[in-house]
Every structure is written in structure tokens, then in C-alpha cells.
Coordinates of C-alpha atoms in Angstrom, one line a residue:
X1 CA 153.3 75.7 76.3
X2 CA 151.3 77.4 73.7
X3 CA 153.1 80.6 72.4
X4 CA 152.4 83.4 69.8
X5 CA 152.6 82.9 66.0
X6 CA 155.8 84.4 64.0
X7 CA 154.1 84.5 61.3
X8 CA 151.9 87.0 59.2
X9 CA 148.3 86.1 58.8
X10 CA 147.8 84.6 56.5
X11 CA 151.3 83.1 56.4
X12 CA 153.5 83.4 53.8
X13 CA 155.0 80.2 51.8
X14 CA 158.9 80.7 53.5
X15 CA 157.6 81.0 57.0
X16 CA 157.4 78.7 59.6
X17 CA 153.6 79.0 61.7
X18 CA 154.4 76.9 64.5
X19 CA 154.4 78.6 67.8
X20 CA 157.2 79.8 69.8
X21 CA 158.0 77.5 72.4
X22 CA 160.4 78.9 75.4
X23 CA 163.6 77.0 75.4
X24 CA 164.6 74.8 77.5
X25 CA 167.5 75.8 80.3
X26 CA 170.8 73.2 79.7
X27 CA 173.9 72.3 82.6
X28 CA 174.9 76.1 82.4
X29 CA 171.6 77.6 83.6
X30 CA 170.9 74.7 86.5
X31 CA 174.7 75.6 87.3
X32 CA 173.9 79.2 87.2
X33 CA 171.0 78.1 89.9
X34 CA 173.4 76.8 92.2
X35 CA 175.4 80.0 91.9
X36 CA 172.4 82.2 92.7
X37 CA 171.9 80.2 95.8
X38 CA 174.6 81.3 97.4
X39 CA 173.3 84.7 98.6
X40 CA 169.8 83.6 99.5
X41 CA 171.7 80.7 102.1
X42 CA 174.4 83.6 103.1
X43 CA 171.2 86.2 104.0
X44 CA 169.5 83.5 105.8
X45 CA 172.9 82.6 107.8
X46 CA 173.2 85.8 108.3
X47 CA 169.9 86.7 110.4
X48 CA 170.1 83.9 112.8
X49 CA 173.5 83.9 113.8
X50 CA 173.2 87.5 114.8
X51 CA 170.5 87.1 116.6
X52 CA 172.7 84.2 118.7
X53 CA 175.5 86.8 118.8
X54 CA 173.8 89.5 120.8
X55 CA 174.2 88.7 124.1
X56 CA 178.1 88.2 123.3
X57 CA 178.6 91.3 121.6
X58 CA 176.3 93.3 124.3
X59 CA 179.0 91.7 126.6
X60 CA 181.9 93.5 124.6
X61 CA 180.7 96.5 123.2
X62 CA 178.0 97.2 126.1
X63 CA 175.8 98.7 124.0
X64 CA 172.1 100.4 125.1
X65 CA 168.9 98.9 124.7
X66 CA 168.2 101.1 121.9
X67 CA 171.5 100.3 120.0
X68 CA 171.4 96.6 120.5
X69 CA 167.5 96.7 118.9
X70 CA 169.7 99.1 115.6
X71 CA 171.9 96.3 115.7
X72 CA 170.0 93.7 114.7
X73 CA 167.1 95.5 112.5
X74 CA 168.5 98.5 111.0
X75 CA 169.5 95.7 108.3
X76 CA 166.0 95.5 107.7
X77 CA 164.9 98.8 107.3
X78 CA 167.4 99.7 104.7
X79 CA 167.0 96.7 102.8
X80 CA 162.9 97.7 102.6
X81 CA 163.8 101.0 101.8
X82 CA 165.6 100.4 99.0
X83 CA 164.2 97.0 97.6
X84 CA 162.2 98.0 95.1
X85 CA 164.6 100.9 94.3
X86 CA 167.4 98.6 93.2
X87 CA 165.3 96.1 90.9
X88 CA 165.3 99.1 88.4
X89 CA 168.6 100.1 89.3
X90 CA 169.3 96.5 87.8
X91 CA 167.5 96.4 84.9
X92 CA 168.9 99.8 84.2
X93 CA 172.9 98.9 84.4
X94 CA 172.7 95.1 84.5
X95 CA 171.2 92.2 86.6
X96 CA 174.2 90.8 87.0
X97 CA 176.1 93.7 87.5
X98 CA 174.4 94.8 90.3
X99 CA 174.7 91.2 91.7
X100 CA 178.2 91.3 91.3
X101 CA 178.7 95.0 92.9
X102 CA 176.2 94.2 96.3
X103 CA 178.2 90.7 96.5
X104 CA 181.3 93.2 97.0
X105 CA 180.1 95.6 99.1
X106 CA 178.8 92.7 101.6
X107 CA 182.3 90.8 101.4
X108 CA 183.4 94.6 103.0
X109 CA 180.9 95.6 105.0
X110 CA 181.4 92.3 106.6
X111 CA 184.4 92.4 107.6
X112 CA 183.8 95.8 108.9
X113 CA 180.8 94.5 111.1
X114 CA 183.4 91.9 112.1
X115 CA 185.7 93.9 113.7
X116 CA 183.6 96.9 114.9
X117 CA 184.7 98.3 117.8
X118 CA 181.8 100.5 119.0
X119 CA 178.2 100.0 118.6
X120 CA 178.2 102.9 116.3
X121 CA 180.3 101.3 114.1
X122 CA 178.5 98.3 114.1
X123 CA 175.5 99.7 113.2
X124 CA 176.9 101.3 110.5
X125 CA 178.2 98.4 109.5
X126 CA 175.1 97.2 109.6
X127 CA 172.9 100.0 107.9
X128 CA 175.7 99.2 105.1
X129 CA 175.2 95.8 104.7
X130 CA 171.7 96.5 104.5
X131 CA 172.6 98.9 101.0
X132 CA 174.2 95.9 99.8
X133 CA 171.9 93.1 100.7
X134 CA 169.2 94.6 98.7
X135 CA 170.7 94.5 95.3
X136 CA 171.1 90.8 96.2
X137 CA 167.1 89.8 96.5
X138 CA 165.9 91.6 93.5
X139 CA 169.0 90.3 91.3
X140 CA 168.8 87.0 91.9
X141 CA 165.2 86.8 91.2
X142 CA 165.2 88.7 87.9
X143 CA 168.4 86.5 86.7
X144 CA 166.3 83.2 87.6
X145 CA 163.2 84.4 85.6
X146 CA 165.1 85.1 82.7
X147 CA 167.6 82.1 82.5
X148 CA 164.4 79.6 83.3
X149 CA 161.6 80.6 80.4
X150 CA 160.1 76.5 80.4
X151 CA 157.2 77.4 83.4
X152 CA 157.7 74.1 85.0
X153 CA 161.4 74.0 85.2
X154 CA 160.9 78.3 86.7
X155 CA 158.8 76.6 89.1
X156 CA 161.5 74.1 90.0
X157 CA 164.3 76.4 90.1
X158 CA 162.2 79.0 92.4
X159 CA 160.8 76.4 94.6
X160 CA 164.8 75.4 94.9
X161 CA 165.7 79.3 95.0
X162 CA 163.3 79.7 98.3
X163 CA 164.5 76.4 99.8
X164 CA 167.8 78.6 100.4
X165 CA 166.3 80.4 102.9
X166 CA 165.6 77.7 105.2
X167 CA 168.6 76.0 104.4
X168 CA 170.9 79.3 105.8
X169 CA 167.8 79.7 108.7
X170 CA 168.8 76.1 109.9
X171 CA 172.5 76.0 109.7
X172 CA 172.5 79.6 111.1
X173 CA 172.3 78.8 114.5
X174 CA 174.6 75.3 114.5
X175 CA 177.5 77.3 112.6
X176 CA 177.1 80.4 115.1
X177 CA 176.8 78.7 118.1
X178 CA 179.7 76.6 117.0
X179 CA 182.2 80.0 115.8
X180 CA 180.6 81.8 119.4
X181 CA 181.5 78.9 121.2
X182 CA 185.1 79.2 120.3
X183 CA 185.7 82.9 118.6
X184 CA 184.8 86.1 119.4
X185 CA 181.4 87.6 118.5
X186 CA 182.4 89.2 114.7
X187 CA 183.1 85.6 113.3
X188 CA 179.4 85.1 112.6
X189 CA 179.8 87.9 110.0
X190 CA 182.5 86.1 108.3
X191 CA 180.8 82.8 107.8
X192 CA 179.4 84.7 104.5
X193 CA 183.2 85.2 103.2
X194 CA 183.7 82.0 101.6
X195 CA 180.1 82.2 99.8
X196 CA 180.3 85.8 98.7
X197 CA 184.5 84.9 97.1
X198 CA 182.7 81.9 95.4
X199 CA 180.2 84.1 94.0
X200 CA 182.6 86.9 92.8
X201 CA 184.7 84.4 91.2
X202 CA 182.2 82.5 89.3
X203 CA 179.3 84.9 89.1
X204 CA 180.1 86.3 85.6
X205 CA 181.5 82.9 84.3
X206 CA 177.9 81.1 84.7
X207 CA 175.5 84.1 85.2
X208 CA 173.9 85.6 81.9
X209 CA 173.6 89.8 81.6
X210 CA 170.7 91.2 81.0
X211 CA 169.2 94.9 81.8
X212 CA 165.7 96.6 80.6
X213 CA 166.4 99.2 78.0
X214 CA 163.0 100.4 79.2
X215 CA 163.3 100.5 82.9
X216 CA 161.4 103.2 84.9
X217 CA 163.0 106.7 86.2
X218 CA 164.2 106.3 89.9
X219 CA 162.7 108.7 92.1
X220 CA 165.3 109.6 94.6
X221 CA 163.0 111.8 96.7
X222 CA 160.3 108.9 97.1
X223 CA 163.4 106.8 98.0
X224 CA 164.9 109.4 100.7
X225 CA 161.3 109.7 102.3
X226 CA 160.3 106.2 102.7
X227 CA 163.3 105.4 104.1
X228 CA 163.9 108.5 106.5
X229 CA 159.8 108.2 107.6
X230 CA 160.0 104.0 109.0
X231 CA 163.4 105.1 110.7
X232 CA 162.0 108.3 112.3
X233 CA 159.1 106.5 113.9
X234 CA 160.7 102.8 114.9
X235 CA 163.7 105.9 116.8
X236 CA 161.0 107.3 118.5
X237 CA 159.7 104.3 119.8
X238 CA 162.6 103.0 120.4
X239 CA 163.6 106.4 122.3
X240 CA 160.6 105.9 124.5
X241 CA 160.5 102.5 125.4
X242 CA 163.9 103.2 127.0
X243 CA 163.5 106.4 128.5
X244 CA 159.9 107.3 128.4
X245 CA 157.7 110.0 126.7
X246 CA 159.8 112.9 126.4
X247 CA 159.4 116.1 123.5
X248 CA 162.1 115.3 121.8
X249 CA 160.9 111.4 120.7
X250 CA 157.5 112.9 119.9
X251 CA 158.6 115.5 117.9
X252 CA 161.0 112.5 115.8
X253 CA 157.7 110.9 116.0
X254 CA 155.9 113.8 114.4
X255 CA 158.4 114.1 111.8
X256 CA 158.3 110.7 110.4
X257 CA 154.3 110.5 110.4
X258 CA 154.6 113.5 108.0
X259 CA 156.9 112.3 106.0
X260 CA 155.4 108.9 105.5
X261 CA 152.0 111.5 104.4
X262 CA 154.1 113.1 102.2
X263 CA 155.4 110.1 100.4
X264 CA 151.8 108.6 100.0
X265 CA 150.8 112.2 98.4
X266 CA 153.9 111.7 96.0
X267 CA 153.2 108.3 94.6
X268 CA 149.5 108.9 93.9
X269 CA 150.8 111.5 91.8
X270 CA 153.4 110.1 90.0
X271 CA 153.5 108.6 86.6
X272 CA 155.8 105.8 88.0
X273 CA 155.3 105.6 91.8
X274 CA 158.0 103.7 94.1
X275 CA 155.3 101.5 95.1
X276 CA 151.9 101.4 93.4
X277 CA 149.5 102.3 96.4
X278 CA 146.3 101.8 94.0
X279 CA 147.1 98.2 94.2
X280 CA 145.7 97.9 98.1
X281 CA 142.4 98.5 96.3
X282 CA 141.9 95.2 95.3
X283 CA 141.2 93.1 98.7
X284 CA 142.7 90.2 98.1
X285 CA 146.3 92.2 97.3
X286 CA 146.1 94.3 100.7
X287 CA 144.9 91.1 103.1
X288 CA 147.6 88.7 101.7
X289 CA 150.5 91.5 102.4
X290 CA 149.4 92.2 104.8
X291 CA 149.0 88.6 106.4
X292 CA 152.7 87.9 105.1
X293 CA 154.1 91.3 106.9
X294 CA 152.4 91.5 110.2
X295 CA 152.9 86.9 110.2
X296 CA 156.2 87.9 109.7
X297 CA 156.6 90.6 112.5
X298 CA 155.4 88.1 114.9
X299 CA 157.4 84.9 114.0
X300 CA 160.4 87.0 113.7
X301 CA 160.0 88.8 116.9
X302 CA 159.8 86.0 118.7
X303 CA 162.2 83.9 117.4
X304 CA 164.6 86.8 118.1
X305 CA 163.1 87.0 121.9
X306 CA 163.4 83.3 122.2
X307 CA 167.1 83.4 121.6
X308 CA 168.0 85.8 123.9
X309 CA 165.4 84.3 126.6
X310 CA 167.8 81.1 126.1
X311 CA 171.2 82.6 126.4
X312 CA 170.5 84.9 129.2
X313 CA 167.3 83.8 131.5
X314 CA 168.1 79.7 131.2
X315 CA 172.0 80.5 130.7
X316 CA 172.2 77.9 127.3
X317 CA 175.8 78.6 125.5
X318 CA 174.9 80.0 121.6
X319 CA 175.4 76.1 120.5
X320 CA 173.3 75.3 122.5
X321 CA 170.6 77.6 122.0
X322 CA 171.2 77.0 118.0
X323 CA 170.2 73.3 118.7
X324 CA 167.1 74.3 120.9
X325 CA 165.9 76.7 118.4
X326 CA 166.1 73.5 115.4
X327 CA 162.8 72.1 116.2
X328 CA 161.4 75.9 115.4
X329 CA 163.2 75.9 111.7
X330 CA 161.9 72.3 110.9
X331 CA 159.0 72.8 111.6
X332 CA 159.0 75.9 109.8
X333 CA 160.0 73.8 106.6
X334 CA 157.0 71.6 107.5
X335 CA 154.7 74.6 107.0
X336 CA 155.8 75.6 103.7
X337 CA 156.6 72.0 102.1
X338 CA 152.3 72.1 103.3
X339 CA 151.1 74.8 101.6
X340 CA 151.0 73.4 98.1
X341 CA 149.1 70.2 99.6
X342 CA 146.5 72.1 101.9
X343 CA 145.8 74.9 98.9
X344 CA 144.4 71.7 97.0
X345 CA 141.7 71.7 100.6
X346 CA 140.8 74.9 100.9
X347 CA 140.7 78.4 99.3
X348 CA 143.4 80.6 99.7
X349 CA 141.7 82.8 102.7
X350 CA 140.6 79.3 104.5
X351 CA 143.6 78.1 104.1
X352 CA 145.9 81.4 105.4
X353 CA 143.2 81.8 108.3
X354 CA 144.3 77.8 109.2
X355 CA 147.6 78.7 109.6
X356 CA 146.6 81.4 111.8
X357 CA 144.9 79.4 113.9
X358 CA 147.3 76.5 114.1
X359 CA 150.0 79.6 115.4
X360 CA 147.8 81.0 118.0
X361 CA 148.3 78.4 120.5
X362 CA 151.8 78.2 120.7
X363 CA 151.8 81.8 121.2
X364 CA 149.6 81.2 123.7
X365 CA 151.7 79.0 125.4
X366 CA 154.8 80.9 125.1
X367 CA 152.4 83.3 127.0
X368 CA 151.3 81.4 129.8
X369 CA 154.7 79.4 130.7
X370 CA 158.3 79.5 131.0
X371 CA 161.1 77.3 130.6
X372 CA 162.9 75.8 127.6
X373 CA 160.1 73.1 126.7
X374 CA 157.4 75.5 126.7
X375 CA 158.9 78.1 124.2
X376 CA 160.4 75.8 122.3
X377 CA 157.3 73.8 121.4
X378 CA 155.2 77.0 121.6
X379 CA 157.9 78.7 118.7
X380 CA 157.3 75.8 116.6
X381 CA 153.6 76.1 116.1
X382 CA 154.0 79.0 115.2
X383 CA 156.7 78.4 113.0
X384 CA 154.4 75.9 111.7
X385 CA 151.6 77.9 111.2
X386 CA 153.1 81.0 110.5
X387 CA 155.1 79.7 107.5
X388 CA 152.2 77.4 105.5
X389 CA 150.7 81.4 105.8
X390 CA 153.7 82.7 103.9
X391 CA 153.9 79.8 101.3
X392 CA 150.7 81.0 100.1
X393 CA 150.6 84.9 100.4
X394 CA 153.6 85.3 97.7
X395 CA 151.3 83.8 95.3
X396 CA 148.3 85.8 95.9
X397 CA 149.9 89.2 96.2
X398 CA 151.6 88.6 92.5
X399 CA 148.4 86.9 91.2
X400 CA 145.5 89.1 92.8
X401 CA 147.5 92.1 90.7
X402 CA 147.0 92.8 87.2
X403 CA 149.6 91.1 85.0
X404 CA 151.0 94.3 84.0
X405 CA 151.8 94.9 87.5
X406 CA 152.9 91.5 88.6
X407 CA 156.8 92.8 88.4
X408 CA 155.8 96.1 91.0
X409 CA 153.3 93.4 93.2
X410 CA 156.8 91.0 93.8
X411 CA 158.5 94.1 94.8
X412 CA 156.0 95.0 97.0
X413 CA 156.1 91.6 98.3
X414 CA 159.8 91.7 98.7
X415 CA 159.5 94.9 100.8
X416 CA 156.6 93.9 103.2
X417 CA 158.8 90.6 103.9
X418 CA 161.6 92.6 104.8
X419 CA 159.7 95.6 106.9
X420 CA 157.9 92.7 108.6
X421 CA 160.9 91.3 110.1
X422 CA 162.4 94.7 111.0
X423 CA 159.7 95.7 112.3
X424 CA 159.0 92.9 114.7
X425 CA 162.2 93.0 116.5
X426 CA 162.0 96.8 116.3
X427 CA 159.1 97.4 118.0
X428 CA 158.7 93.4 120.1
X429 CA 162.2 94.7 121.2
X430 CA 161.3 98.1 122.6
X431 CA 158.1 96.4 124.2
X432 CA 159.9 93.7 126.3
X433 CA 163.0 96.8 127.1
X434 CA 160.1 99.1 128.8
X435 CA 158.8 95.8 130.8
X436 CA 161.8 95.4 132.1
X437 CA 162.9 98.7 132.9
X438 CA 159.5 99.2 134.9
X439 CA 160.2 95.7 136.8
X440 CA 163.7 94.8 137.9
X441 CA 164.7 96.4 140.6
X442 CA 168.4 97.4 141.7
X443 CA 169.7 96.0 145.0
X444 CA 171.8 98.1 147.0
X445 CA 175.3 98.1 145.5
X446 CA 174.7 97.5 141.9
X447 CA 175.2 99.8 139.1
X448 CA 171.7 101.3 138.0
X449 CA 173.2 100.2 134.1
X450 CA 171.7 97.3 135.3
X451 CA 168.6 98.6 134.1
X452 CA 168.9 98.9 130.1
X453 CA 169.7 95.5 129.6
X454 CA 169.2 92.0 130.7
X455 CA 173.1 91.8 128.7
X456 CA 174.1 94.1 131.2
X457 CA 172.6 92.9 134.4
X458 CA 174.2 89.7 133.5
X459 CA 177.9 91.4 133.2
X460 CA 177.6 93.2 136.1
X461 CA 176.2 90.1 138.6
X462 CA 179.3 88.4 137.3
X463 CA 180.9 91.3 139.3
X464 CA 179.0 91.6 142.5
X465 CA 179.2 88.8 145.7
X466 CA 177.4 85.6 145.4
X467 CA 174.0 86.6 147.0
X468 CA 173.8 90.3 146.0
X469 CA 174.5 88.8 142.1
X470 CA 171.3 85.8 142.9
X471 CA 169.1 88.7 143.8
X472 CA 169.8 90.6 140.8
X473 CA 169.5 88.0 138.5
X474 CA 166.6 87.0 139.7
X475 CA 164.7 90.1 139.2
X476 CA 166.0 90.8 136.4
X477 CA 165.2 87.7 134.6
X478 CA 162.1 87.5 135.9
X479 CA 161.5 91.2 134.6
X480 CA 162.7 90.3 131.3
X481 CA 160.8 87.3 130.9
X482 CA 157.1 88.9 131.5
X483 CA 158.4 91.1 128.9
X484 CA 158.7 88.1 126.9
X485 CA 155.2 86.8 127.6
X486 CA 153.4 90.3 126.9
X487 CA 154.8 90.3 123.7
X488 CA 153.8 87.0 122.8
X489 CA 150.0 87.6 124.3
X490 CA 150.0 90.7 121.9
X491 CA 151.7 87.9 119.3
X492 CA 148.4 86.4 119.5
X493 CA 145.8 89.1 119.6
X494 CA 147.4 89.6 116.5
X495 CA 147.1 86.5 114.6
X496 CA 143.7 86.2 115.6
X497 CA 143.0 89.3 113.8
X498 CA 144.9 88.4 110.8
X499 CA 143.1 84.9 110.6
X500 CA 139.6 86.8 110.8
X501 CA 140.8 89.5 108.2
X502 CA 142.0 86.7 105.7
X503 CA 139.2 84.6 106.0
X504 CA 137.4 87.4 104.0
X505 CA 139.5 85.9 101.0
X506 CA 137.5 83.5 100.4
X507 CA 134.5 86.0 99.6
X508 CA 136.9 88.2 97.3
X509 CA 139.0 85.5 95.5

């Protein structure tokens, strides 16, 4: 790599006029790697064993539809929220620091969400871990770009770095099933203990300190409304897909629509905005986010949907279902071990508006039929095609930005990956709840609980005589399960219109 001249022009006799050349990282840094990998596997073991341990804890804590959705995505919305917010946090007090003091506060709120008694607790448990998990993403990645300066070993270690993610996605579901299969529900939040200890121990042994004298001022109020606006809204929808329209839930509705106007008003006018909006000027920026948020929202909605339609429609144990959702994750690793290959094809719009396409059907199919062979091959072409879309969209969002703002574009990047999970099971959640609300029906002497959750119809049938319990779970899963196909039809109305808007990259790029 060719870098800038030390020396004065013209140079002086004593001074050396070779070019700087970024050193080389040794054992310590590729050792400092394998340190930083540790929380990208523990927040991708994290997701999909919880996601296996719903109908198990809906069983114990009996929690409402609403809750159940809080349970599993207010993680997400607090980790979106605040994304952005602690990358300067770290380069004002330490990258490593901050690493060091989110690994802690997981190892707690862990073992908190582990032995939770109420669903308030475990969603608070939850909002928590969400506080700490995002000093973990924005840590890891600064330390990585500053211990690997040589481009082609950066590219190594990142391409290892994102590797992680799958690695957790995959083993999530075979350790869960396994620890539901024999333990209680709060075991999957412990399978991160051993990881996060390792990390505390030899975190400051291996990891290099550094922090940006010259980071920008936090804004707390842009921080507050961001936050407090996406949670308004996904409450009242929430609110309404379980009980209907009502004054209240628009009102909440009302609420966070203006406070989401107010914090667009505030960062056009400040100096140094939590998030840059003049960057969804340039085309190819907006598009790509937007293809990795919303391709996001719908693989992670119905992966979540998937699981649960395993568990409680076709009665799989969580190992089970871990072992039927594995063609899903591999293929998934297909998709993005593609991306570099099919980029070398086709422009980057072709090629995001391919892995549309290749999606569609499988959502289509999950759609049109039922049973386990359906969804499961259905999920995996979308997996498939979903994730060669998100190999590519990381790279265009930082590189369609100017290279002053690549640092705020990866942030941005960071944020829409995160709110585009939330906001799938948020709001694919609520959809499936009202459709099932609206269809099952209560026989004569069954609780009318019966109607917030398929969890709970499930509990209660266990309760009732043989044929009174066949006739409720009958409607009930059969409610529950058109649920599942509307969301997947609206799945893919919505990929086709994200292959059609990214296509338009190939005229802007």
C-alpha cells in the first residue's frame, strides 16, 4: 500500500522519503481477533435460542401476546436506539473500556433474564441487555480497525469477525434445544456466561486501548427521542393488534409519530446530528439500507414465526425444531460466502434485485402450504436470497457515502440491521396475533385466555377432556397458521418491491 511522505519537500539530507507503510498485525493482534469473537458468536446464540424458548417460557410465565412480542424484540429496539450513541461513547472513554463494561453488564443482566419470574421482569431484563449489547457491536468493530491497519489482513479479520454471526445463528438452536430439552427455559441466557468470563478475563490482556481525543458531543435529547418515538409506535401497534383500535393506542400512536418529527427537525439542525439524514440524498445510500433493513425485517420475522409454527402447530421439541431450522442457517451461509462471487457478475443493484428474486418464492411457498417440508425449504430460499442481499448492502452503504462520513454511514448501517430485526418480529408478531384472535374460536368450556396465544391455548387443551382439547387445538392452530401465511404473502409483496427499488442501482452506481 502506497502511503504519505514523512518528509519535507524537498527532503532534507537526514530524512527518510519512503512512504509509510501500515504495519503489519503479529500473534497478539490475530489473538486479540479470536477474543473479539466471542461477543459477536454470544449475540448470535443469543437471538435464536430465544426465539426456541418462547413457547417454554409462555408456558411458565403465561405472558400476553403483547409481552411475549417485548420479550423477544425489545432487545432490538434498545440496541438501535443507542448504537450509534455508544460508538462515541467509546471513542470518548475507551474502546476497550466500553467493551469491557457492556461485557459485564450482559454477564448480569443475564442471569437476571435467567431467573425472571414475571414477564415484566423479563422484559426488563431484556430492555437491559439491550443497554449492554450495544456497547458490544460498535467496540468490537472500532478495536478490529485499529489493531488490523494492512487492508488485506482488515479484510481477513472482518470477513472472520462477520463469520461469528452465523457461527452463534447455527449453534443457537442445537445448544437451546439441547439445554430446553433438559432445563428450564432461563438456561438459554446462560449459554453466554462462559463466553462473556472468558472475555472479562482476557479482554484487557490481549485487547489494545484506544479512544478519539476528538470524538463528537453526545446529544442526549436526540438519544431520548429516537428511542422513545420507535417504542411508542411498535406499543401501539402492538396494543391494537391485541385488542383493537381503541383512543388510548392512537393517542401512543400520535405521540411517537411526533416525536420521531421532532427528532428529524433536530438533526437537520445540528452541527453533529445522531444520524446524518442528508446522507439518504444520495440514492444508492437510502436503497441499499434500506434493502438490508426491510430484507432483514422479513427473514427475521419469519424465521421467528417458523420456530414457533414448529413447537406449537406440528408439536417438534426445541431440539428438534433447532435441527429443522439448520437447513435455513446453511443456506444462509451459502448466500453470503456468494456475494463476493456474484458481485464479480453483476452490478451491485442487479445483483441485490437477484437475491430478491431468488427469496420471493420461498416466501411464496411458505404462503401457499403447510407442514414442516414446505416452510422449511420455503425459509431457506429466503435465507438464501435474503443474505447474498445483505453481503452486499454493508458495502454500499459505507462506500456510496463520502469518506469523511464512512464512520457515521457504518453506524447507520449498524442501526438499520438492528431496527430491521426488531421490527420484523415486532410488527410480523402483532399481524399473525390479530389473525388469530379474529379466527379461533372457543368451544364451550374453555377459558376465553385461549384467545391471546397459541402458548396458551396449548396449556389450557392439556387441561381440558380429550375431544373438547382436539377441537381447540384444531382451531387454534389452524388460526395461527393463516396468520403465518398472511405474513409471509406480505413477506413477499415486499421483496418484490425491494428487488424493483434496488434495481435502480444500477442507473445511480
Amino acid at each position: 500500500m502506497t502511503g504519505t511522505s514523512i518528509c519535507p519537500d524537498p527532503p532534507t539530507p537526514d530524512c527518510d522519503d519512503r512512504p509509510e507503510v501500515p504495519a503489519r498485525a503479529g500473534r497478539r493482534e490475530w489473538l486479540g481477533l479470536a477474543v473479539l469473537a466471542l461477543p459477536t458468536v454470544l449475540i448470535g446464540l443469543d437471538g435464536t435460542a430465544l426465539h426456541l424458548a418462547a413457547p417454554a417460557l409462555s408456558a411458565d410465565l403465561a405472558p400476553s401476546s403483547s409481552q411475549l412480542l417485548w420479550i423477544v424484540d425489545v432487545y432490538g429496539f434498545v440496541v438501535a436506539g443507542l448504537l450509534v450513541t455508544m460508538g462515541t461513547v467509546g471513542d470518548r472513554i475507551g474502546r476497550r473500556r466500553l467493551l469491557m463494561i457492556g461485557a459485564a453488564g450482559f454477564l448480569v443482566a443475564s442471569l437476571l433474564a435467567a431467573f425472571a419470574t414475571s414477564a415484566e421482569l423479563l422484559i426488563t431484563a431484556r430492555a437491559l441487555l439491550g443497554l449492554a449489547g450495544a456497547t458490544l457491536m460498535p467496540s468490537t468493530l472500532s478495536l478490529l480497525s485499529n489493531m488490523f491497519r494492512d487492508p488485506g489482513q482488515r479484510r481477513l479479520a472482518i470477513a472472520i469477525w462477520m463469520t461469528n454471526f452465523m457461527v452463534g445463528g447455527m449453534a443457537g438452536p442445537l445448544i437451546g434445544g439441547v439445554l430446553l430439552d433438559r432445563f428450564w427455559w432461563g438456561s438459554v441466557f446462560l449459554i453466554g456466561i462462559p463466553p462473556l468470563v472468558l472475555l472479562l478475563v482476557v479482554g484487557p490482556l490481549l485487547l489494545p486501548e484506544y479512544r478519539n481525543e476528538r470524538a463528537g458531543r453526545i446529544d442526549l435529547l436526540s438519544v431520548v427521542l429516537s428511542v422513545a418515538a420507535i417504542i411508542s409506535v411498535v406499543y401501539a401497534v402492538k396494543e391494537t393488534a391485541k385488542g383493537g383500535l381503541h383512543p388510548g393506542t392512537v393517542a401512543v400512536a400520535v405521540v411517537g409519530v411526533g416525536l420521531g418529527w421532532w427528532f428529524v427537525r433536530r438533526q437537520l439542525g445540528l452541527s453533529e446530528p445522531l444520524l446524518d439524514l442528508h446522507l439518504f440524498r444520495r440514492s444508492a445510500f437510502s436503497a441499499s439500507l434500506g434493502a438490508q433493513t426491510f430484507g432483514l425485517y422479513v427473514l427475521a420475522a419469519m424465521q421467528f414465526l417458523a420456530v414457533q409454527y414448529f413447537q406449537l402447530v406440528l408439536g417438534m421439541s426445541p431440539f428438534e425444531a433447532g435441527l429443522w431450522m439448520l437447513p435455513t442457517t446453511v443456506a444462509g451461509i451459502a448466500g453470503t460466502l456468494a456475494g463476493p462471487y456474484v458481485i464479480r457478475l453483476f452490478r451491485p443493484g442487479t445483483a441485490m434485485t437477484v437475491g430478491f428474486l431468488v427469496a420471493a418464492p420461498g416466501l411464496a411457498l411458505m404462503a401457499a402450504a403447510t407442514g414442516r417440508w414446505p416452510v422449511v425449504i420455503g425459509l431457506s430460499l429466503a435465507g438464501l436470497g435474503i443474505q447474498l442481499v445483505l453481503a452486499l448492502t454493508y458495502d454500499v452503504v459505507i462506500s456510496s457515502a463520502p469518506p469523511e462520513r464512512a464512520g457515521v454511514a457504518s453506524g447507520m448501517g449498524e442501526t438499520g440491521t438492528e431496527l430491521g430485526i426488531a421490527l420484523g418480529i415486532a410488527i410480523a408478531g402483532s399481524i399473525v396475533t390479530a389473525v388469530y384472535r379474529a379466527g379461533v374460536s372457543v368451544p364451550a368450556g374453555a377459558p376465553d385466555s385461549v384467545r391471546d396465544t397459541l402458548g396458551s391455548a396449548v396449556i389450557e387443551a392439556e387441561q381440558l377432556p380429550a375431544p373438547l382439547a382436539q377441537q381447540l387445538l384444531t382451531t387454534a392452530r389452524d388460526a395461527y397458521t393463516n396468520g403465518v401465511q398472511l405474513a409471509a404473502v406480505m413477506s413477499v409483496v415486499m421483496v418484490l418491491i425491494l428487488a424493483a427499488t434496488t434495481a435502480k442501482l444500477v442507473r445511480t452506481r
